[in-house]
Amino acid sequence: MRAISTALLMLALAGAGLASGTSYAQSPHTHQHSFSGAEHWARVFDDPERDAWQKPHQVIEALSLKPDAAVADIGAGTGYFSARLAHFVPKGRVYAVDIEPDMVKYLAGRAKREGLDNLTAVTGAADDARLPRRVDLVLMVDTYHHIDQREAYFRKLAQSLNPGGRIAIIDFNARSEMGPPPAARIEAGRVTSEMSAAGYRLEHEHGFLPNQYFLVFRFGGSS
């Protein structure tokens, strides 16, 4: 995994990211950052001002999830998307995955505090989400560009998808004034090409996020 290289989040928040062997956490503005101190990062990641450009409600609505869907939020951090997803799938299950122990502990505590019985915190690994069961959807926000050996990673992840399962990838576009340094960003076209090499096809591209692309892939042939 590459080291964290993400948004200027003291001013505007990014989404989920991967640290080199240390975190999938919803990443802060600095390069090569540790994600211990989840209580601190919760104030950053869950700042209400983030909603204006991250549009979490619109993102989740666009995914058209059934009430009993199983969803994995890989790079969950403090649960910005995970908690919302849990409300959208009241009869389903949300797996909030992170590889930073402090974040996983925080996620478990948040689920308990907020009465989200369908939210489960999962300790992932840098090369494996370690999902406990197959899911209908994987959501990865600002995470893709931190994954090394992506073809192998996503081929492995396909084994954790139910038939017809999807992967939604949201990451910063080239024109965004926030996000990782330009050299660290991966264009949407390259994401599509790499995902194709891993056995996925682009099913839909949403264009309503001002700073990020939003691509939805399905593994295998046509739906």
mmCIF file with all atom_site columns, C-alpha atoms in Angstrom:
data_model
loop_
_atom_site.group_PDB
_atom_site.id
_atom_site.type_symbol
_atom_site.label_atom_id
_atom_site.label_alt_id
_atom_site.label_comp_id
_atom_site.label_asym_id
_atom_site.label_entity_id
_atom_site.label_seq_id
_atom_site.pdbx_PDB_ins_code
_atom_site.Cartn_x
_atom_site.Cartn_y
_atom_site.Cartn_z
_atom_site.occupancy
_atom_site.B_iso_or_equiv
_atom_site.pdbx_formal_charge
_atom_site.auth_seq_id
_atom_site.auth_comp_id
_atom_site.auth_asym_id
_atom_site.auth_atom_id
_atom_site.pdbx_PDB_model_num
ATOM 1   C CA . MET A 1 1   ? 0.000   0.000   0.000   1.00 0.00 ? 1   MET A CA 1
ATOM 2   C CA . ARG A 1 2   ? 1.088   3.522   -0.625  1.00 0.00 ? 2   ARG A CA 1
ATOM 3   C CA . ALA A 1 3   ? 1.355   5.936   2.246   1.00 0.00 ? 3   ALA A CA 1
ATOM 4   C CA . ILE A 1 4   ? -1.539  8.291   2.878   1.00 0.00 ? 4   ILE A CA 1
ATOM 5   C CA . SER A 1 5   ? -1.528  11.252  0.518   1.00 0.00 ? 5   SER A CA 1
ATOM 6   C CA . THR A 1 6   ? -4.890  12.972  0.720   1.00 0.00 ? 6   THR A CA 1
ATOM 7   C CA . ALA A 1 7   ? -6.991  16.100  0.891   1.00 0.00 ? 7   ALA A CA 1
ATOM 8   C CA . LEU A 1 8   ? -6.435  19.385  2.687   1.00 0.00 ? 8   LEU A CA 1
ATOM 9   C CA . LEU A 1 9   ? -9.020  18.281  5.156   1.00 0.00 ? 9   LEU A CA 1
ATOM 10  C CA . MET A 1 10  ? -8.580  20.960  7.752   1.00 0.00 ? 10  MET A CA 1
ATOM 11  C CA . LEU A 1 11  ? -10.522 23.033  5.234   1.00 0.00 ? 11  LEU A CA 1
ATOM 12  C CA . ALA A 1 12  ? -12.532 20.380  3.437   1.00 0.00 ? 12  ALA A CA 1
ATOM 13  C CA . LEU A 1 13  ? -12.830 16.696  4.148   1.00 0.00 ? 13  LEU A CA 1
ATOM 14  C CA . ALA A 1 14  ? -11.896 13.785  1.997   1.00 0.00 ? 14  ALA A CA 1
ATOM 15  C CA . GLY A 1 15  ? -13.401 10.325  2.061   1.00 0.00 ? 15  GLY A CA 1
ATOM 16  C CA . ALA A 1 16  ? -11.899 6.963   2.825   1.00 0.00 ? 16  ALA A CA 1
ATOM 17  C CA . GLY A 1 17  ? -8.237  6.251   2.153   1.00 0.00 ? 17  GLY A CA 1
ATOM 18  C CA . LEU A 1 18  ? -5.560  3.637   2.699   1.00 0.00 ? 18  LEU A CA 1
ATOM 19  C CA . ALA A 1 19  ? -2.408  4.128   4.703   1.00 0.00 ? 19  ALA A CA 1
ATOM 20  C CA . SER A 1 20  ? 0.657   2.063   4.046   1.00 0.00 ? 20  SER A CA 1
ATOM 21  C CA . GLY A 1 21  ? -0.087  -0.945  6.205   1.00 0.00 ? 21  GLY A CA 1
ATOM 22  C CA . THR A 1 22  ? -1.804  1.226   8.808   1.00 0.00 ? 22  THR A CA 1
ATOM 23  C CA . SER A 1 23  ? -5.192  2.517   7.752   1.00 0.00 ? 23  SER A CA 1
ATOM 24  C CA . TYR A 1 24  ? -8.124  2.552   5.396   1.00 0.00 ? 24  TYR A CA 1
ATOM 25  C CA . ALA A 1 25  ? -9.352  5.494   7.458   1.00 0.00 ? 25  ALA A CA 1
ATOM 26  C CA . GLN A 1 26  ? -11.212 8.433   5.978   1.00 0.00 ? 26  GLN A CA 1
ATOM 27  C CA . SER A 1 27  ? -8.045  10.237  5.489   1.00 0.00 ? 27  SER A CA 1
ATOM 28  C CA . PRO A 1 28  ? -6.826  13.670  6.607   1.00 0.00 ? 28  PRO A CA 1
ATOM 29  C CA . HIS A 1 29  ? -4.880  16.310  4.751   1.00 0.00 ? 29  HIS A CA 1
ATOM 30  C CA . THR A 1 30  ? -1.376  15.151  5.484   1.00 0.00 ? 30  THR A CA 1
ATOM 31  C CA . HIS A 1 31  ? 1.013   12.802  3.723   1.00 0.00 ? 31  HIS A CA 1
ATOM 32  C CA . GLN A 1 32  ? 2.133   9.619   5.539   1.00 0.00 ? 32  GLN A CA 1
ATOM 33  C CA . HIS A 1 33  ? -0.247  10.108  8.447   1.00 0.00 ? 33  HIS A CA 1
ATOM 34  C CA . SER A 1 34  ? -1.159  7.793   11.305  1.00 0.00 ? 34  SER A CA 1
ATOM 35  C CA . PHE A 1 35  ? -4.823  7.401   12.222  1.00 0.00 ? 35  PHE A CA 1
ATOM 36  C CA . SER A 1 36  ? -4.582  6.783   15.920  1.00 0.00 ? 36  SER A CA 1
ATOM 37  C CA . GLY A 1 37  ? -6.762  9.148   17.925  1.00 0.00 ? 37  GLY A CA 1
ATOM 38  C CA . ALA A 1 38  ? -10.099 8.352   16.292  1.00 0.00 ? 38  ALA A CA 1
ATOM 39  C CA . GLU A 1 39  ? -11.985 10.778  18.535  1.00 0.00 ? 39  GLU A CA 1
ATOM 40  C CA . HIS A 1 40  ? -9.965  13.602  17.005  1.00 0.00 ? 40  HIS A CA 1
ATOM 41  C CA . TRP A 1 41  ? -10.460 12.406  13.448  1.00 0.00 ? 41  TRP A CA 1
ATOM 42  C CA . ALA A 1 42  ? -14.185 12.022  14.034  1.00 0.00 ? 42  ALA A CA 1
ATOM 43  C CA . ARG A 1 43  ? -14.410 15.803  14.406  1.00 0.00 ? 43  ARG A CA 1
ATOM 44  C CA . VAL A 1 44  ? -12.598 16.180  11.093  1.00 0.00 ? 44  VAL A CA 1
ATOM 45  C CA . PHE A 1 45  ? -14.170 13.416  9.018   1.00 0.00 ? 45  PHE A CA 1
ATOM 46  C CA . ASP A 1 46  ? -17.723 13.979  10.238  1.00 0.00 ? 46  ASP A CA 1
ATOM 47  C CA . ASP A 1 47  ? -17.711 17.766  10.001  1.00 0.00 ? 47  ASP A CA 1
ATOM 48  C CA . PRO A 1 48  ? -21.210 18.716  8.717   1.00 0.00 ? 48  PRO A CA 1
ATOM 49  C CA . GLU A 1 49  ? -19.592 21.063  6.172   1.00 0.00 ? 49  GLU A CA 1
ATOM 50  C CA . ARG A 1 50  ? -18.385 17.995  4.314   1.00 0.00 ? 50  ARG A CA 1
ATOM 51  C CA . ASP A 1 51  ? -21.956 17.113  3.380   1.00 0.00 ? 51  ASP A CA 1
ATOM 52  C CA . ALA A 1 52  ? -22.203 20.041  0.951   1.00 0.00 ? 52  ALA A CA 1
ATOM 53  C CA . TRP A 1 53  ? -19.703 18.538  -1.489  1.00 0.00 ? 53  TRP A CA 1
ATOM 54  C CA . GLN A 1 54  ? -19.630 14.871  -0.514  1.00 0.00 ? 54  GLN A CA 1
ATOM 55  C CA . LYS A 1 55  ? -23.423 14.619  -0.897  1.00 0.00 ? 55  LYS A CA 1
ATOM 56  C CA . PRO A 1 56  ? -23.669 11.373  1.112   1.00 0.00 ? 56  PRO A CA 1
ATOM 57  C CA . HIS A 1 57  ? -27.456 11.065  0.959   1.00 0.00 ? 57  HIS A CA 1
ATOM 58  C CA . GLN A 1 58  ? -27.471 11.501  -2.822  1.00 0.00 ? 58  GLN A CA 1
ATOM 59  C CA . VAL A 1 59  ? -24.593 9.051   -3.197  1.00 0.00 ? 59  VAL A CA 1
ATOM 60  C CA . ILE A 1 60  ? -26.383 6.340   -1.256  1.00 0.00 ? 60  ILE A CA 1
ATOM 61  C CA . GLU A 1 61  ? -29.698 6.961   -3.000  1.00 0.00 ? 61  GLU A CA 1
ATOM 62  C CA . ALA A 1 62  ? -27.925 6.581   -6.357  1.00 0.00 ? 62  ALA A CA 1
ATOM 63  C CA . LEU A 1 63  ? -26.830 3.080   -5.337  1.00 0.00 ? 63  LEU A CA 1
ATOM 64  C CA . SER A 1 64  ? -30.469 1.893   -5.196  1.00 0.00 ? 64  SER A CA 1
ATOM 65  C CA . LEU A 1 65  ? -29.920 -0.470  -2.277  1.00 0.00 ? 65  LEU A CA 1
ATOM 66  C CA . LYS A 1 66  ? -32.601 -2.874  -1.142  1.00 0.00 ? 66  LYS A CA 1
ATOM 67  C CA . PRO A 1 67  ? -33.568 -2.692  2.559   1.00 0.00 ? 67  PRO A CA 1
ATOM 68  C CA . ASP A 1 68  ? -32.009 -6.103  3.178   1.00 0.00 ? 68  ASP A CA 1
ATOM 69  C CA . ALA A 1 69  ? -28.780 -5.497  1.238   1.00 0.00 ? 69  ALA A CA 1
ATOM 70  C CA . ALA A 1 70  ? -25.369 -6.463  2.571   1.00 0.00 ? 70  ALA A CA 1
ATOM 71  C CA . VAL A 1 71  ? -22.862 -3.639  2.085   1.00 0.00 ? 71  VAL A CA 1
ATOM 72  C CA . ALA A 1 72  ? -19.153 -3.189  2.792   1.00 0.00 ? 72  ALA A CA 1
ATOM 73  C CA . ASP A 1 73  ? -17.689 0.272   3.340   1.00 0.00 ? 73  ASP A CA 1
ATOM 74  C CA . ILE A 1 74  ? -13.983 -0.332  2.751   1.00 0.00 ? 74  ILE A CA 1
ATOM 75  C CA . GLY A 1 75  ? -11.992 2.497   4.245   1.00 0.00 ? 75  GLY A CA 1
ATOM 76  C CA . ALA A 1 76  ? -14.728 3.344   6.721   1.00 0.00 ? 76  ALA A CA 1
ATOM 77  C CA . GLY A 1 77  ? -12.669 5.557   9.030   1.00 0.00 ? 77  GLY A CA 1
ATOM 78  C CA . THR A 1 78  ? -15.018 6.909   11.674  1.00 0.00 ? 78  THR A CA 1
ATOM 79  C CA . GLY A 1 79  ? -18.124 5.771   9.813   1.00 0.00 ? 79  GLY A CA 1
ATOM 80  C CA . TYR A 1 80  ? -19.161 8.823   7.790   1.00 0.00 ? 80  TYR A CA 1
ATOM 81  C CA . PHE A 1 81  ? -20.749 6.601   5.142   1.00 0.00 ? 81  PHE A CA 1
ATOM 82  C CA . SER A 1 82  ? -21.136 3.429   7.199   1.00 0.00 ? 82  SER A CA 1
ATOM 83  C CA . ALA A 1 83  ? -23.590 4.917   9.696   1.00 0.00 ? 83  ALA A CA 1
ATOM 84  C CA . ARG A 1 84  ? -25.694 6.393   6.912   1.00 0.00 ? 84  ARG A CA 1
ATOM 85  C CA . LEU A 1 85  ? -25.682 3.119   5.016   1.00 0.00 ? 85  LEU A CA 1
ATOM 86  C CA . ALA A 1 86  ? -26.928 1.312   8.120   1.00 0.00 ? 86  ALA A CA 1
ATOM 87  C CA . HIS A 1 87  ? -30.033 3.512   8.104   1.00 0.00 ? 87  HIS A CA 1
ATOM 88  C CA . PHE A 1 88  ? -30.631 2.845   4.401   1.00 0.00 ? 88  PHE A CA 1
ATOM 89  C CA . VAL A 1 89  ? -30.523 -0.945  4.814   1.00 0.00 ? 89  VAL A CA 1
ATOM 90  C CA . PRO A 1 90  ? -32.455 -1.501  8.084   1.00 0.00 ? 90  PRO A CA 1
ATOM 91  C CA . LYS A 1 91  ? -33.002 -5.185  7.308   1.00 0.00 ? 91  LYS A CA 1
ATOM 92  C CA . GLY A 1 92  ? -29.500 -5.678  5.913   1.00 0.00 ? 92  GLY A CA 1
ATOM 93  C CA . ARG A 1 93  ? -25.940 -5.553  7.183   1.00 0.00 ? 93  ARG A CA 1
ATOM 94  C CA . VAL A 1 94  ? -23.141 -2.999  6.819   1.00 0.00 ? 94  VAL A CA 1
ATOM 95  C CA . TYR A 1 95  ? -19.519 -4.018  7.293   1.00 0.00 ? 95  TYR A CA 1
ATOM 96  C CA . ALA A 1 96  ? -17.355 -1.011  8.150   1.00 0.00 ? 96  ALA A CA 1
ATOM 97  C CA . VAL A 1 97  ? -13.829 -2.061  7.231   1.00 0.00 ? 97  VAL A CA 1
ATOM 98  C CA . ASP A 1 98  ? -10.626 -0.407  8.374   1.00 0.00 ? 98  ASP A CA 1
ATOM 99  C CA . ILE A 1 99  ? -7.108  -1.622  9.099   1.00 0.00 ? 99  ILE A CA 1
ATOM 100 C CA . GLU A 1 100 ? -6.342  0.992   11.761  1.00 0.00 ? 100 GLU A CA 1
ATOM 101 C CA . PRO A 1 101 ? -7.183  -0.619  15.149  1.00 0.00 ? 101 PRO A CA 1
ATOM 102 C CA . ASP A 1 102 ? -8.233  2.669   16.723  1.00 0.00 ? 102 ASP A CA 1
ATOM 103 C CA . MET A 1 103 ? -10.689 3.295   13.903  1.00 0.00 ? 103 MET A CA 1
ATOM 104 C CA . VAL A 1 104 ? -12.141 -0.212  14.163  1.00 0.00 ? 104 VAL A CA 1
ATOM 105 C CA . LYS A 1 105 ? -12.621 0.285   17.903  1.00 0.00 ? 105 LYS A CA 1
ATOM 106 C CA . TYR A 1 106 ? -14.283 3.650   17.273  1.00 0.00 ? 106 TYR A CA 1
ATOM 107 C CA . LEU A 1 107 ? -16.593 2.142   14.642  1.00 0.00 ? 107 LEU A CA 1
ATOM 108 C CA . ALA A 1 108 ? -17.721 -0.578  17.027  1.00 0.00 ? 108 ALA A CA 1
ATOM 109 C CA . GLY A 1 109 ? -18.371 2.018   19.711  1.00 0.00 ? 109 GLY A CA 1
ATOM 110 C CA . ARG A 1 110 ? -20.269 4.257   17.329  1.00 0.00 ? 110 ARG A CA 1
ATOM 111 C CA . ALA A 1 111 ? -22.528 1.390   16.273  1.00 0.00 ? 111 ALA A CA 1
ATOM 112 C CA . LYS A 1 112 ? -23.340 0.733   19.931  1.00 0.00 ? 112 LYS A CA 1
ATOM 113 C CA . ARG A 1 113 ? -23.843 4.395   20.832  1.00 0.00 ? 113 ARG A CA 1
ATOM 114 C CA . GLU A 1 114 ? -26.146 5.060   17.888  1.00 0.00 ? 114 GLU A CA 1
ATOM 115 C CA . GLY A 1 115 ? -28.057 1.801   18.193  1.00 0.00 ? 115 GLY A CA 1
ATOM 116 C CA . LEU A 1 116 ? -26.942 0.587   14.772  1.00 0.00 ? 116 LEU A CA 1
ATOM 117 C CA . ASP A 1 117 ? -27.344 -3.122  15.363  1.00 0.00 ? 117 ASP A CA 1
ATOM 118 C CA . ASN A 1 118 ? -26.798 -3.847  11.662  1.00 0.00 ? 118 ASN A CA 1
ATOM 119 C CA . LEU A 1 119 ? -23.370 -2.166  11.573  1.00 0.00 ? 119 LEU A CA 1
ATOM 120 C CA . THR A 1 120 ? -20.359 -4.411  12.137  1.00 0.00 ? 120 THR A CA 1
ATOM 121 C CA . ALA A 1 121 ? -16.785 -3.131  12.424  1.00 0.00 ? 121 ALA A CA 1
ATOM 122 C CA . VAL A 1 122 ? -14.253 -5.293  10.577  1.00 0.00 ? 122 VAL A CA 1
ATOM 123 C CA . THR A 1 123 ? -10.477 -5.312  10.861  1.00 0.00 ? 123 THR A CA 1
ATOM 124 C CA . GLY A 1 124 ? -9.186  -5.560  7.321   1.00 0.00 ? 124 GLY A CA 1
ATOM 125 C CA . ALA A 1 125 ? -5.701  -6.058  5.924   1.00 0.00 ? 125 ALA A CA 1
ATOM 126 C CA . ALA A 1 126 ? -3.803  -4.034  3.345   1.00 0.00 ? 126 ALA A CA 1
ATOM 127 C CA . ASP A 1 127 ? -4.318  -6.714  0.704   1.00 0.00 ? 127 ASP A CA 1
ATOM 128 C CA . ASP A 1 128 ? -7.621  -8.190  1.856   1.00 0.00 ? 128 ASP A CA 1
ATOM 129 C CA . ALA A 1 129 ? -10.838 -6.644  3.164   1.00 0.00 ? 129 ALA A CA 1
ATOM 130 C CA . ARG A 1 130 ? -11.455 -9.820  5.188   1.00 0.00 ? 130 ARG A CA 1
ATOM 131 C CA . LEU A 1 131 ? -15.204 -9.578  4.841   1.00 0.00 ? 131 LEU A CA 1
ATOM 132 C CA . PRO A 1 132 ? -16.982 -12.184 6.983   1.00 0.00 ? 132 PRO A CA 1
ATOM 133 C CA . ARG A 1 133 ? -19.602 -12.898 4.304   1.00 0.00 ? 133 ARG A CA 1
ATOM 134 C CA . ARG A 1 134 ? -20.483 -12.038 0.731   1.00 0.00 ? 134 ARG A CA 1
ATOM 135 C CA . VAL A 1 135 ? -22.002 -8.625  0.054   1.00 0.00 ? 135 VAL A CA 1
ATOM 136 C CA . ASP A 1 136 ? -24.181 -7.010  -2.589  1.00 0.00 ? 136 ASP A CA 1
ATOM 137 C CA . LEU A 1 137 ? -22.187 -3.782  -2.739  1.00 0.00 ? 137 LEU A CA 1
ATOM 138 C CA . VAL A 1 138 ? -18.723 -2.542  -1.859  1.00 0.00 ? 138 VAL A CA 1
ATOM 139 C CA . LEU A 1 139 ? -18.317 1.221   -1.436  1.00 0.00 ? 139 LEU A CA 1
ATOM 140 C CA . MET A 1 140 ? -14.809 2.689   -1.605  1.00 0.00 ? 140 MET A CA 1
ATOM 141 C CA . VAL A 1 141 ? -14.518 6.444   -1.118  1.00 0.00 ? 141 VAL A CA 1
ATOM 142 C CA . ASP A 1 142 ? -11.147 8.072   -1.872  1.00 0.00 ? 142 ASP A CA 1
ATOM 143 C CA . THR A 1 143 ? -9.489  4.696   -1.398  1.00 0.00 ? 143 THR A CA 1
ATOM 144 C CA . TYR A 1 144 ? -8.725  3.377   -4.859  1.00 0.00 ? 144 TYR A CA 1
ATOM 145 C CA . HIS A 1 145 ? -5.644  5.493   -5.513  1.00 0.00 ? 145 HIS A CA 1
ATOM 146 C CA . HIS A 1 146 ? -3.967  4.145   -2.362  1.00 0.00 ? 146 HIS A CA 1
ATOM 147 C CA . ILE A 1 147 ? -4.170  0.485   -3.341  1.00 0.00 ? 147 ILE A CA 1
ATOM 148 C CA . ASP A 1 148 ? -1.128  -1.198  -4.847  1.00 0.00 ? 148 ASP A CA 1
ATOM 149 C CA . GLN A 1 149 ? -1.444  -4.359  -6.942  1.00 0.00 ? 149 GLN A CA 1
ATOM 150 C CA . ARG A 1 150 ? -4.999  -3.334  -7.724  1.00 0.00 ? 150 ARG A CA 1
ATOM 151 C CA . GLU A 1 151 ? -5.767  -6.086  -10.220 1.00 0.00 ? 151 GLU A CA 1
ATOM 152 C CA . ALA A 1 152 ? -4.944  -8.773  -7.655  1.00 0.00 ? 152 ALA A CA 1
ATOM 153 C CA . TYR A 1 153 ? -6.796  -6.892  -4.913  1.00 0.00 ? 153 TYR A CA 1
ATOM 154 C CA . PHE A 1 154 ? -10.031 -6.555  -6.880  1.00 0.00 ? 154 PHE A CA 1
ATOM 155 C CA . ARG A 1 155 ? -9.941  -10.081 -8.253  1.00 0.00 ? 155 ARG A CA 1
ATOM 156 C CA . LYS A 1 156 ? -9.728  -11.272 -4.667  1.00 0.00 ? 156 LYS A CA 1
ATOM 157 C CA . LEU A 1 157 ? -12.486 -8.914  -3.600  1.00 0.00 ? 157 LEU A CA 1
ATOM 158 C CA . ALA A 1 158 ? -14.770 -10.380 -6.286  1.00 0.00 ? 158 ALA A CA 1
ATOM 159 C CA . GLN A 1 159 ? -14.873 -13.560 -4.220  1.00 0.00 ? 159 GLN A CA 1
ATOM 160 C CA . SER A 1 160 ? -16.684 -11.571 -1.516  1.00 0.00 ? 160 SER A CA 1
ATOM 161 C CA . LEU A 1 161 ? -19.440 -10.360 -3.861  1.00 0.00 ? 161 LEU A CA 1
ATOM 162 C CA . ASN A 1 162 ? -22.821 -11.978 -4.205  1.00 0.00 ? 162 ASN A CA 1
ATOM 163 C CA . PRO A 1 163 ? -23.878 -12.846 -7.777  1.00 0.00 ? 163 PRO A CA 1
ATOM 164 C CA . GLY A 1 164 ? -24.547 -9.536  -9.496  1.00 0.00 ? 164 GLY A CA 1
ATOM 165 C CA . GLY A 1 165 ? -22.644 -7.674  -6.768  1.00 0.00 ? 165 GLY A CA 1
ATOM 166 C CA . ARG A 1 166 ? -21.233 -4.223  -7.457  1.00 0.00 ? 166 ARG A CA 1
ATOM 167 C CA . ILE A 1 167 ? -18.283 -2.063  -6.472  1.00 0.00 ? 167 ILE A CA 1
ATOM 168 C CA . ALA A 1 168 ? -18.767 1.714   -6.282  1.00 0.00 ? 168 ALA A CA 1
ATOM 169 C CA . ILE A 1 169 ? -15.582 3.773   -6.480  1.00 0.00 ? 169 ILE A CA 1
ATOM 170 C CA . ILE A 1 170 ? -15.489 7.454   -5.596  1.00 0.00 ? 170 ILE A CA 1
ATOM 171 C CA . ASP A 1 171 ? -12.215 9.346   -5.824  1.00 0.00 ? 171 ASP A CA 1
ATOM 172 C CA . PHE A 1 172 ? -10.912 12.832  -6.549  1.00 0.00 ? 172 PHE A CA 1
ATOM 173 C CA . ASN A 1 173 ? -10.873 14.062  -10.121 1.00 0.00 ? 173 ASN A CA 1
ATOM 174 C CA . ALA A 1 174 ? -8.071  16.030  -11.732 1.00 0.00 ? 174 ALA A CA 1
ATOM 175 C CA . ARG A 1 175 ? -9.803  19.417  -11.508 1.00 0.00 ? 175 ARG A CA 1
ATOM 176 C CA . SER A 1 176 ? -10.613 19.248  -7.796  1.00 0.00 ? 176 SER A CA 1
ATOM 177 C CA . GLU A 1 177 ? -8.942  21.857  -5.610  1.00 0.00 ? 177 GLU A CA 1
ATOM 178 C CA . MET A 1 178 ? -8.946  19.373  -2.731  1.00 0.00 ? 178 MET A CA 1
ATOM 179 C CA . GLY A 1 179 ? -7.638  15.857  -2.571  1.00 0.00 ? 179 GLY A CA 1
ATOM 180 C CA . PRO A 1 180 ? -4.244  14.199  -2.920  1.00 0.00 ? 180 PRO A CA 1
ATOM 181 C CA . PRO A 1 181 ? -1.437  15.799  -4.943  1.00 0.00 ? 181 PRO A CA 1
ATOM 182 C CA . PRO A 1 182 ? -2.144  15.657  -8.700  1.00 0.00 ? 182 PRO A CA 1
ATOM 183 C CA . ALA A 1 183 ? 0.603   13.076  -9.213  1.00 0.00 ? 183 ALA A CA 1
ATOM 184 C CA . ALA A 1 184 ? -1.151  10.708  -6.804  1.00 0.00 ? 184 ALA A CA 1
ATOM 185 C CA . ARG A 1 185 ? -4.566  10.912  -8.456  1.00 0.00 ? 185 ARG A CA 1
ATOM 186 C CA . ILE A 1 186 ? -5.871  8.286   -10.850 1.00 0.00 ? 186 ILE A CA 1
ATOM 187 C CA . GLU A 1 187 ? -8.121  9.410   -13.675 1.00 0.00 ? 187 GLU A CA 1
ATOM 188 C CA . ALA A 1 188 ? -11.528 7.793   -14.067 1.00 0.00 ? 188 ALA A CA 1
ATOM 189 C CA . GLY A 1 189 ? -10.542 6.309   -17.418 1.00 0.00 ? 189 GLY A CA 1
ATOM 190 C CA . ARG A 1 190 ? -7.586  4.524   -15.889 1.00 0.00 ? 190 ARG A CA 1
ATOM 191 C CA . VAL A 1 191 ? -9.790  3.182   -13.078 1.00 0.00 ? 191 VAL A CA 1
ATOM 192 C CA . THR A 1 192 ? -12.162 1.765   -15.678 1.00 0.00 ? 192 THR A CA 1
ATOM 193 C CA . SER A 1 193 ? -9.287  0.181   -17.591 1.00 0.00 ? 193 SER A CA 1
ATOM 194 C CA . GLU A 1 194 ? -7.755  -1.373  -14.478 1.00 0.00 ? 194 GLU A CA 1
ATOM 195 C CA . MET A 1 195 ? -11.077 -2.658  -13.221 1.00 0.00 ? 195 MET A CA 1
ATOM 196 C CA . SER A 1 196 ? -11.722 -4.182  -16.637 1.00 0.00 ? 196 SER A CA 1
ATOM 197 C CA . ALA A 1 197 ? -8.402  -6.014  -16.374 1.00 0.00 ? 197 ALA A CA 1
ATOM 198 C CA . ALA A 1 198 ? -9.567  -7.356  -13.001 1.00 0.00 ? 198 ALA A CA 1
ATOM 199 C CA . GLY A 1 199 ? -12.755 -8.729  -14.543 1.00 0.00 ? 199 GLY A CA 1
ATOM 200 C CA . TYR A 1 200 ? -15.243 -5.903  -13.968 1.00 0.00 ? 200 TYR A CA 1
ATOM 201 C CA . ARG A 1 201 ? -17.311 -3.805  -16.338 1.00 0.00 ? 201 ARG A CA 1
ATOM 202 C CA . LEU A 1 202 ? -18.419 -0.220  -15.844 1.00 0.00 ? 202 LEU A CA 1
ATOM 203 C CA . GLU A 1 203 ? -22.156 -0.218  -15.225 1.00 0.00 ? 203 GLU A CA 1
ATOM 204 C CA . HIS A 1 204 ? -22.793 3.432   -14.451 1.00 0.00 ? 204 HIS A CA 1
ATOM 205 C CA . GLU A 1 205 ? -21.002 6.752   -14.029 1.00 0.00 ? 205 GLU A CA 1
ATOM 206 C CA . HIS A 1 206 ? -22.663 9.424   -11.893 1.00 0.00 ? 206 HIS A CA 1
ATOM 207 C CA . GLY A 1 207 ? -21.712 13.038  -12.502 1.00 0.00 ? 207 GLY A CA 1
ATOM 208 C CA . PHE A 1 208 ? -23.202 14.972  -9.593  1.00 0.00 ? 208 PHE A CA 1
ATOM 209 C CA . LEU A 1 209 ? -20.169 15.145  -7.280  1.00 0.00 ? 209 LEU A CA 1
ATOM 210 C CA . PRO A 1 210 ? -18.220 18.382  -7.787  1.00 0.00 ? 210 PRO A CA 1
ATOM 211 C CA . ASN A 1 211 ? -14.777 17.103  -6.771  1.00 0.00 ? 211 ASN A CA 1
ATOM 212 C CA . GLN A 1 212 ? -14.916 13.373  -7.405  1.00 0.00 ? 212 GLN A CA 1
ATOM 213 C CA . TYR A 1 213 ? -15.858 10.817  -9.997  1.00 0.00 ? 213 TYR A CA 1
ATOM 214 C CA . PHE A 1 214 ? -18.387 8.157   -9.020  1.00 0.00 ? 214 PHE A CA 1
ATOM 215 C CA . LEU A 1 215 ? -18.091 4.870   -10.914 1.00 0.00 ? 215 LEU A CA 1
ATOM 216 C CA . VAL A 1 216 ? -20.129 1.719   -10.371 1.00 0.00 ? 216 VAL A CA 1
ATOM 217 C CA . PHE A 1 217 ? -18.729 -1.618  -11.571 1.00 0.00 ? 217 PHE A CA 1
ATOM 218 C CA . ARG A 1 218 ? -20.148 -5.105  -11.777 1.00 0.00 ? 218 ARG A CA 1
ATOM 219 C CA . PHE A 1 219 ? -18.013 -8.236  -11.849 1.00 0.00 ? 219 PHE A CA 1
ATOM 220 C CA . GLY A 1 220 ? -18.226 -10.511 -14.844 1.00 0.00 ? 220 GLY A CA 1
ATOM 221 C CA . GLY A 1 221 ? -20.611 -10.364 -17.791 1.00 0.00 ? 221 GLY A CA 1
ATOM 222 C CA . SER A 1 222 ? -23.776 -8.442  -18.417 1.00 0.00 ? 222 SER A CA 1
ATOM 223 C CA . SER A 1 223 ? -26.440 -8.070  -15.737 1.00 0.00 ? 223 SER A CA 1
#
